């Protein structure tokens, strides 16, 4: 869910200035309208195989290659810049995509999806119920994120996925799980032409090729360099806006920025917030801002003294200069809140999520009340290559030192960070960028609140909140569920298991000739809706 | 009786050095700049009212001004204050590396030179093993192995400089051992320790001085390199290399000063120490004079 760079890769930045210099003097591309849509992007995906893709941004990247059974409908984005129509997915709603309709039987354990008639993969093979069932079974058996999403995180809950009568796919569950339809919008469950995969030798081939039936086909792919998408003439839905899209992977922020400035890209994604801010008033480009349900957080190791002391944690939450971080780190592209749900999340209620003020006096009073003797020494970790998190860590370190809490900051390589962050017992404070793939409170709280979850970044353990989550989980009435989320938010705020630093506002830089842009729930990629 | 070996340099060389130095404006300039850097590192942090870790969120990324002569960084920290603290770190590490390299590398070279065939072969193979790795890679390997940080970075740099000293001192000692004055001193019954401390070491002083100046510059540059890739000083410690890395993100968005001033610090420290080493060597080495090399 976040990127990183090892020291060796960072050494590679020594070549950055040269690249920058060359890029600065490189001739501009021909008028974009004459050729393919050029997208420059900072994060090359590790694999193109939907079932093995786990990172939300990587999942988004393949969304135009593999249609899913269901999807979220598009809604206009308010506050978009003039001259460009911007839409985003409404994560609270579902609509059919490969499936034209679906039904959930009363017991909640049988889901039947009616597949559209006459669909074909780009290979020409039929995308019928049998092919869809084969694809979902492949994802289910992958043992990777395909399994996680097909089962909506309830491992072992799927009894069978079969092709039924009348071009239908039937998913039979052992226990009811209302989030399964939402999980089936995630690209890890995208419909793959399994026969084509098997004909080419299996999973390894699919890591760098495509076998789908989405709006685009993959015409060319050079891992880490570029991908060329061409409109799929056999696609069943609304045709893609552009006949051809070229995605260049450019990991160097300075080069990305120069390319955007020089007009060499129609769409630039993955720029640092500082770089985006520098382009905000530039001619020839527009900055699109999309509030997201993702946030930067500092997790407390709540099983370790003195972080097991609620008053101590609360004191620290009042000693974070939130506004300053929002200004200096996010350059204003963020929103402040304090609670388990960010403002762009469906369960957010401003009564239980208002930002926490920076109040050093109150922090000192709470610290005295906690009875914790200072100085306190602790370690704070974050993943290497995360410039924003490094700044957050530095500011928090400086702010908490005023309370006598001395933080040693440690950058960890991706593997080391993952190991430390997913350890059963966390021993360090963790700075992390996080957010759920499915915008449902139960999905978020299942991994973020439960004591047994390794993704619970604070080892937060509240039996009362977990009991409420268990009760809310099967409820279908949203108003009824909201009462539970509000109560859980109240408990969470009182316990302060972590510091939600700010909710992220996603930013995309688009050239003036781009007239359509859309934000997908999983990552920004919704390529078929982008165009000039 | 006059002991001719007690003379550190032949009078003609000393005179030549003194005469040459009188007109060597490049050397004066280098000494002045380096001296200014040392003074800034020693006294600057005591006199400057702003601390290197103080954050002023109202003045983030402020360009150079009277209040902040080198501007401020992304979290509002005064770059001049951090520059001076960074100079302290770099110069201290440089001095520590020179000292330890001198003691350990020089010691190894001396032992190899005077210890006979077995000691020479044994010790020089150890040195060869260290020299087999490019110095920066060796320093990185040590730092990665022991965990990033200023102390481990300094240790890695120290280790990488040992072969520089060991080889030079060994060759100097081997050359001096065959000289008439050493043979005469030995024949007169001087103890080995007296030969080493009164005769051999003083005659290697000029080599060591020049080598130390070069190593000083090298260690500052390497420390900056390790800091640049995140293996040197850790947050929030001000160190020039880490400061350059930190400033890269602002380089193209107008905040050039965040990287440029620590870069200038590295440039001054490295260039001045190299100029000092080069010019002193040229003045001392009569062969260079004869060839017209200055």
PDB file of C-alpha atoms in Angstrom, chain A residues 7 10-11 13-14 20 254 257-258 261 274-275 278 321 324 327-328 387 390-391 394-395 397 409, chain B residues 55 57-61 74-75 77 140 228-231 234-236 245-246 248-250 252-253:
ATOM      1  CA  UNK A   7      19.725   2.354  -0.018  1.00  0.00           C
ATOM      2  CA  UNK A  10      18.549   5.637  -3.436  1.00  0.00           C
ATOM      3  CA  UNK A  11      22.160   5.600  -4.529  1.00  0.00           C
ATOM      4  CA  UNK A  13      19.414   8.990  -7.356  1.00  0.00           C
ATOM      5  CA  UNK A  14      22.936  10.205  -7.855  1.00  0.00           C
ATOM      6  CA  UNK A  20      16.895  15.823 -15.039  1.00  0.00           C
ATOM      7  CA  UNK A 254      12.242  15.588 -10.562  1.00  0.00           C
ATOM      8  CA  UNK A 257       7.923  17.197 -12.648  1.00  0.00           C
ATOM      9  CA  UNK A 258       9.979  18.400 -15.603  1.00  0.00           C
ATOM     10  CA  UNK A 261       6.136  21.237 -16.874  1.00  0.00           C
ATOM     11  CA  UNK A 274       5.510  19.718  -3.025  1.00  0.00           C
ATOM     12  CA  UNK A 275       5.902  19.239  -6.775  1.00  0.00           C
ATOM     13  CA  UNK A 278       4.602  24.090  -7.525  1.00  0.00           C
ATOM     14  CA  UNK A 321       1.183  20.214  15.259  1.00  0.00           C
ATOM     15  CA  UNK A 324       1.777  22.642  10.461  1.00  0.00           C
ATOM     16  CA  UNK A 327       0.887  22.800   5.486  1.00  0.00           C
ATOM     17  CA  UNK A 328       4.496  21.670   5.303  1.00  0.00           C
ATOM     18  CA  UNK A 387       9.575  11.463   1.912  1.00  0.00           C
ATOM     19  CA  UNK A 390      10.130  11.158   6.976  1.00  0.00           C
ATOM     20  CA  UNK A 391       8.948  14.727   7.398  1.00  0.00           C
ATOM     21  CA  UNK A 394      10.856  14.586  12.041  1.00  0.00           C
ATOM     22  CA  UNK A 395       8.121  16.998  13.088  1.00  0.00           C
ATOM     23  CA  UNK A 397      10.040  13.885  17.020  1.00  0.00           C
ATOM     24  CA  UNK A 409      13.664   7.519  14.053  1.00  0.00           C
TER      25      UNK A 409
ATOM     26  CA  UNK B  55      11.296  24.320  13.746  1.00  0.00           C
ATOM     27  CA  UNK B  57       6.361  26.418  10.891  1.00  0.00           C
ATOM     28  CA  UNK B  58       5.620  30.024   9.972  1.00  0.00           C
ATOM     29  CA  UNK B  59       8.829  30.162   7.946  1.00  0.00           C
ATOM     30  CA  UNK B  60       9.050  26.874   6.074  1.00  0.00           C
ATOM     31  CA  UNK B  61      11.130  26.909   2.904  1.00  0.00           C
ATOM     32  CA  UNK B  74      10.728  22.107   4.671  1.00  0.00           C
ATOM     33  CA  UNK B  75      10.075  22.015   8.394  1.00  0.00           C
ATOM     34  CA  UNK B  77      14.686  24.685  10.417  1.00  0.00           C
ATOM     35  CA  UNK B 140      28.757   1.079   2.959  1.00  0.00           C
ATOM     36  CA  UNK B 228      23.055  10.972   0.942  1.00  0.00           C
ATOM     37  CA  UNK B 229      21.963   7.331   0.683  1.00  0.00           C
ATOM     38  CA  UNK B 230      20.583   7.337   4.236  1.00  0.00           C
ATOM     39  CA  UNK B 231      23.382   5.375   5.877  1.00  0.00           C
ATOM     40  CA  UNK B 234      20.130   9.751  11.311  1.00  0.00           C
ATOM     41  CA  UNK B 235      17.167  12.075  11.627  1.00  0.00           C
ATOM     42  CA  UNK B 236      17.277  14.807  12.909  1.00  0.00           C
ATOM     43  CA  UNK B 245      19.246  14.422   0.059  1.00  0.00           C
ATOM     44  CA  UNK B 246      16.571  16.148   2.083  1.00  0.00           C
ATOM     45  CA  UNK B 248      16.522  17.323  -3.467  1.00  0.00           C
ATOM     46  CA  UNK B 249      12.743  17.240  -3.345  1.00  0.00           C
ATOM     47  CA  UNK B 250      12.679  21.041  -3.267  1.00  0.00           C
ATOM     48  CA  UNK B 252      12.978  21.889  -8.777  1.00  0.00           C
ATOM     49  CA  UNK B 253      10.188  23.581  -6.894  1.00  0.00           C
TER      50      UNK B 253
END
